[in-house]
PDB file of C-alpha atoms and ligand atoms in Angstrom:
ATOM      1  CA  MET A   1       0.000   0.000   0.000  1.00  0.00           C
ATOM      2  CA  GLU A   2       2.777   2.399   1.005  1.00  0.00           C
ATOM      3  CA  ARG A   3       4.560   1.351  -2.185  1.00  0.00           C
ATOM      4  CA  GLN A   4       1.557   2.199  -4.380  1.00  0.00           C
ATOM      5  CA  ARG A   5       1.197   5.552  -2.654  1.00  0.00           C
ATOM      6  CA  LEU A   6       4.836   6.343  -3.315  1.00  0.00           C
ATOM      7  CA  ILE A   7       4.708   5.306  -6.965  1.00  0.00           C
ATOM      8  CA  GLN A   8       1.538   7.359  -7.461  1.00  0.00           C
ATOM      9  CA  ALA A   9       3.202  10.418  -5.913  1.00  0.00           C
ATOM     10  CA  ALA A  10       6.119  10.093  -8.356  1.00  0.00           C
ATOM     11  CA  ILE A  11       3.796   9.663 -11.344  1.00  0.00           C
ATOM     12  CA  ASP A  12       1.752  12.701 -10.250  1.00  0.00           C
ATOM     13  CA  ALA A  13       4.903  14.835 -10.019  1.00  0.00           C
ATOM     14  CA  LEU A  14       6.174  13.885 -13.489  1.00  0.00           C
ATOM     15  CA  PRO A  15       4.485  16.683 -15.501  1.00  0.00           C
ATOM     16  CA  GLY A  16       6.304  19.240 -13.341  1.00  0.00           C
ATOM     17  CA  ALA A  17       9.743  18.241 -14.643  1.00  0.00           C
ATOM     18  CA  TYR A  18      11.613  21.212 -16.132  1.00  0.00           C
ATOM     19  CA  VAL A  19      13.207  19.590 -19.162  1.00  0.00           C
ATOM     20  CA  PRO A  20      13.430  22.044 -22.098  1.00  0.00           C
ATOM     21  CA  TYR A  21      16.662  20.421 -23.382  1.00  0.00           C
ATOM     22  CA  SER A  22      16.387  16.654 -23.014  1.00  0.00           C
ATOM     23  CA  HIS A  23      12.580  16.391 -22.851  1.00  0.00           C
ATOM     24  CA  PHE A  24      13.297  13.446 -20.556  1.00  0.00           C
ATOM     25  CA  HIS A  25      10.949  13.784 -17.586  1.00  0.00           C
ATOM     26  CA  VAL A  26      11.958  12.224 -14.277  1.00  0.00           C
ATOM     27  CA  ALA A  27      10.157  12.328 -10.950  1.00  0.00           C
ATOM     28  CA  ALA A  28      10.896  10.803  -7.576  1.00  0.00           C
ATOM     29  CA  ALA A  29       8.913  10.398  -4.364  1.00  0.00           C
ATOM     30  CA  LEU A  30      10.936   9.971  -1.198  1.00  0.00           C
ATOM     31  CA  LEU A  31       9.383   8.337   1.857  1.00  0.00           C
ATOM     32  CA  CYS A  32      10.737   9.526   5.210  1.00  0.00           C
ATOM     33  CA  LYS A  33      10.697   7.223   8.221  1.00  0.00           C
ATOM     34  CA  ASP A  34       8.075   9.499   9.825  1.00  0.00           C
ATOM     35  CA  GLY A  35       5.718   8.758   6.927  1.00  0.00           C
ATOM     36  CA  THR A  36       6.051  12.073   5.096  1.00  0.00           C
ATOM     37  CA  VAL A  37       6.707  12.086   1.358  1.00  0.00           C
ATOM     38  CA  TYR A  38       8.785  14.582  -0.617  1.00  0.00           C
ATOM     39  CA  THR A  39       8.628  14.636  -4.379  1.00  0.00           C
ATOM     40  CA  GLY A  40      11.282  15.927  -6.730  1.00  0.00           C
ATOM     41  CA  ILE A  41      11.587  16.548 -10.450  1.00  0.00           C
ATOM     42  CA  ASN A  42      14.598  17.060 -12.689  1.00  0.00           C
ATOM     43  CA  ILE A  43      15.437  20.705 -13.283  1.00  0.00           C
ATOM     44  CA  GLU A  44      17.592  21.362 -16.328  1.00  0.00           C
ATOM     45  CA  ASN A  45      19.708  24.378 -17.141  1.00  0.00           C
ATOM     46  CA  ALA A  46      20.865  26.117 -20.326  1.00  0.00           C
ATOM     47  CA  ALA A  47      24.457  25.633 -19.121  1.00  0.00           C
ATOM     48  CA  TYR A  48      23.671  21.885 -18.768  1.00  0.00           C
ATOM     49  CA  THR A  49      25.943  21.008 -15.810  1.00  0.00           C
ATOM     50  CA  PRO A  50      23.821  22.788 -13.165  1.00  0.00           C
ATOM     51  CA  THR A  51      21.007  20.343 -14.000  1.00  0.00           C
ATOM     52  CA  VAL A  52      19.659  18.561 -10.944  1.00  0.00           C
ATOM     53  CA  CYS A  53      18.131  15.096 -11.094  1.00  0.00           C
ATOM     54  CA  ALA A  54      14.715  14.306  -9.660  1.00  0.00           C
ATOM     55  CA  GLU A  55      16.144  12.074  -6.940  1.00  0.00           C
ATOM     56  CA  ARG A  56      18.433  14.773  -5.603  1.00  0.00           C
ATOM     57  CA  SER A  57      15.624  17.339  -5.813  1.00  0.00           C
ATOM     58  CA  ALA A  58      13.558  15.115  -3.547  1.00  0.00           C
ATOM     59  CA  PHE A  59      16.405  14.468  -1.103  1.00  0.00           C
ATOM     60  CA  PHE A  60      17.436  18.115  -0.895  1.00  0.00           C
ATOM     61  CA  ARG A  61      13.864  19.241  -0.296  1.00  0.00           C
ATOM     62  CA  ALA A  62      13.504  16.761   2.546  1.00  0.00           C
ATOM     63  CA  VAL A  63      16.903  17.481   4.086  1.00  0.00           C
ATOM     64  CA  ASN A  64      16.151  21.207   3.918  1.00  0.00           C
ATOM     65  CA  GLU A  65      13.043  20.516   5.960  1.00  0.00           C
ATOM     66  CA  GLY A  66      15.093  18.772   8.626  1.00  0.00           C
ATOM     67  CA  LYS A  67      14.423  15.174   7.601  1.00  0.00           C
ATOM     68  CA  ARG A  68      17.306  12.779   8.071  1.00  0.00           C
ATOM     69  CA  GLU A  69      15.804   9.288   8.060  1.00  0.00           C
ATOM     70  CA  PHE A  70      14.495   7.673   4.912  1.00  0.00           C
ATOM     71  CA  GLU A  71      12.783   4.447   4.028  1.00  0.00           C
ATOM     72  CA  ALA A  72      12.331   4.307   0.258  1.00  0.00           C
ATOM     73  CA  ILE A  73      12.261   6.251  -2.989  1.00  0.00           C
ATOM     74  CA  ALA A  74      10.078   5.656  -6.043  1.00  0.00           C
ATOM     75  CA  ILE A  75      11.435   6.851  -9.391  1.00  0.00           C
ATOM     76  CA  CYS A  76       9.820   7.091 -12.794  1.00  0.00           C
ATOM     77  CA  GLY A  77      10.885   8.747 -16.000  1.00  0.00           C
ATOM     78  CA  GLY A  78      10.849   8.710 -19.757  1.00  0.00           C
ATOM     79  CA  LYS A  79      11.149  10.716 -22.940  1.00  0.00           C
ATOM     80  CA  ASP A  80       8.303  13.252 -23.159  1.00  0.00           C
ATOM     81  CA  GLY A  81       7.025  11.883 -19.874  1.00  0.00           C
ATOM     82  CA  VAL A  82       6.061   8.511 -21.354  1.00  0.00           C
ATOM     83  CA  LEU A  83       7.060   5.636 -19.077  1.00  0.00           C
ATOM     84  CA  THR A  84       8.322   3.039 -21.546  1.00  0.00           C
ATOM     85  CA  ASP A  85      11.194   1.731 -19.404  1.00  0.00           C
ATOM     86  CA  TYR A  86      12.574   1.700 -15.862  1.00  0.00           C
ATOM     87  CA  CYS A  87      14.520   4.853 -15.003  1.00  0.00           C
ATOM     88  CA  SER A  88      17.528   3.954 -12.890  1.00  0.00           C
ATOM     89  CA  PRO A  89      19.225   6.582 -10.701  1.00  0.00           C
ATOM     90  CA  CYS A  90      22.540   8.044 -11.886  1.00  0.00           C
ATOM     91  CA  GLY A  91      25.736   7.497  -9.925  1.00  0.00           C
ATOM     92  CA  VAL A  92      25.690  10.930  -8.334  1.00  0.00           C
ATOM     93  CA  CYS A  93      22.164  10.381  -6.991  1.00  0.00           C
ATOM     94  CA  ARG A  94      23.144   6.946  -5.653  1.00  0.00           C
ATOM     95  CA  GLN A  95      25.970   8.621  -3.768  1.00  0.00           C
ATOM     96  CA  VAL A  96      23.593  11.220  -2.291  1.00  0.00           C
ATOM     97  CA  MET A  97      21.338   8.367  -1.138  1.00  0.00           C
ATOM     98  CA  ARG A  98      24.422   6.758   0.429  1.00  0.00           C
ATOM     99  CA  GLU A  99      24.915   9.833   2.600  1.00  0.00           C
ATOM    100  CA  PHE A 100      21.498   9.672   4.229  1.00  0.00           C
ATOM    101  CA  THR A 101      20.376   6.054   4.181  1.00  0.00           C
ATOM    102  CA  ASP A 102      21.285   2.566   5.314  1.00  0.00           C
ATOM    103  CA  PRO A 103      22.293   0.894   2.027  1.00  0.00           C
ATOM    104  CA  GLY A 104      21.210  -2.527   3.233  1.00  0.00           C
ATOM    105  CA  THR A 105      17.611  -1.524   3.882  1.00  0.00           C
ATOM    106  CA  PHE A 106      16.854   1.633   1.860  1.00  0.00           C
ATOM    107  CA  LYS A 107      14.549   0.643  -0.994  1.00  0.00           C
ATOM    108  CA  ILE A 108      14.715   2.025  -4.526  1.00  0.00           C
ATOM    109  CA  ILE A 109      11.552   1.388  -6.501  1.00  0.00           C
ATOM    110  CA  LEU A 110      11.778   1.860 -10.262  1.00  0.00           C
ATOM    111  CA  ALA A 111       8.277   2.158 -11.656  1.00  0.00           C
ATOM    112  CA  LYS A 112       6.734   2.043 -15.113  1.00  0.00           C
ATOM    113  CA  SER A 113       3.217   2.079 -13.701  1.00  0.00           C
ATOM    114  CA  LEU A 114       1.423   1.332 -10.432  1.00  0.00           C
ATOM    115  CA  THR A 115       1.703  -2.373 -11.140  1.00  0.00           C
ATOM    116  CA  GLU A 116       4.953  -2.599 -13.113  1.00  0.00           C
ATOM    117  CA  TYR A 117       7.925  -1.891 -10.888  1.00  0.00           C
ATOM    118  CA  ARG A 118      11.262  -3.303  -9.768  1.00  0.00           C
ATOM    119  CA  GLU A 119      12.650  -2.941  -6.296  1.00  0.00           C
ATOM    120  CA  PHE A 120      16.285  -2.841  -5.164  1.00  0.00           C
ATOM    121  CA  THR A 121      18.207  -1.932  -2.048  1.00  0.00           C
ATOM    122  CA  LEU A 122      20.783   0.833  -2.364  1.00  0.00           C
ATOM    123  CA  GLU A 123      23.425  -1.800  -1.585  1.00  0.00           C
ATOM    124  CA  GLN A 124      22.425  -3.631  -4.763  1.00  0.00           C
ATOM    125  CA  LEU A 125      22.759  -0.507  -6.909  1.00  0.00           C
ATOM    126  CA  LEU A 126      25.819   0.902  -5.141  1.00  0.00           C
ATOM    127  CA  PRO A 127      27.935  -1.975  -3.815  1.00  0.00           C
ATOM    128  CA  MET A 128      30.819  -1.077  -1.504  1.00  0.00           C
ATOM    129  CA  GLY A 129      29.883   2.582  -1.565  1.00  0.00           C
ATOM    130  CA  PHE A 130      31.866   5.203   0.309  1.00  0.00           C
ATOM    131  CA  GLY A 131      29.808   6.691   3.122  1.00  0.00           C
ATOM    132  CA  PRO A 132      29.888   8.867   6.225  1.00  0.00           C
ATOM    133  CA  GLU A 133      31.183   6.042   8.456  1.00  0.00           C
ATOM    134  CA  ASN A 134      34.364   5.853   6.363  1.00  0.00           C
ATOM    135  CA  LEU A 135      35.337   9.261   7.719  1.00  0.00           C
ATOM    136  CA  MET A 136      34.752   8.392  11.377  1.00  0.00           C
TER     137      MET A 136
HETATM  138  N1  THU B 201      17.859  12.346 -14.762  1.00  0.00           N
HETATM  139  C1  THU B 201      17.244  12.288 -13.545  1.00  0.00           C
HETATM  140  O1  THU B 201      16.551  13.233 -13.136  1.00  0.00           O
HETATM  141  N2  THU B 201      17.419  11.181 -12.798  1.00  0.00           N
HETATM  142  C2  THU B 201      18.103  10.080 -13.194  1.00  0.00           C
HETATM  143  O2  THU B 201      18.218   9.148 -12.429  1.00  0.00           O
HETATM  144  C3  THU B 201      18.684  10.019 -14.530  1.00  0.00           C
HETATM  145  C4  THU B 201      18.716  11.297 -15.274  1.00  0.00           C
HETATM  146  C5  THU B 201      17.638  13.525 -15.604  1.00  0.00           C
HETATM  147  C6  THU B 201      18.802  14.449 -15.784  1.00  0.00           C
HETATM  148  C7  THU B 201      18.444  15.138 -17.075  1.00  0.00           C
HETATM  149  O3  THU B 201      17.567  16.208 -16.814  1.00  0.00           O
HETATM  150  C8  THU B 201      17.661  14.085 -17.853  1.00  0.00           C
HETATM  151  O4  THU B 201      17.262  13.124 -16.901  1.00  0.00           O
HETATM  152  C9  THU B 201      18.466  13.405 -18.957  1.00  0.00           C
HETATM  153  O5  THU B 201      19.664  12.932 -18.475  1.00  0.00           O
END
């Protein structure tokens, strides 16, 4: 149920993607351990490199609001907002997830629709990642 709610939140956010250059819409819905959900969309830029992915948009919104504990993220995306395939998070976004989550339990849900999705832990998508505990 929580999973469907999260996927639906990502799908609902998709039209808000700011993608004048790639036309590749991405949206994410991040579930905090307290039950709140933060969505994020990709925000592109004429200078290209300042572009921010949907996943990081969601994380940075939540972290700005004081959230620090996260359970799962649902991600969807596709050319012109059409969900033809699973949209997997880029390496930079995986590393941001690594900062704020437990890789063994944090769930990443890649969704094509409410019923078509694949689920991974961060550990599966970012094995042997470098995290905060490496600096302790
Ligand atoms: N993008 C995301 O927002 N998340 C991903 O996981 C992959 C890529 C965005 C960045 C850019 O706006 C567009 O998709 C094409 O790379």
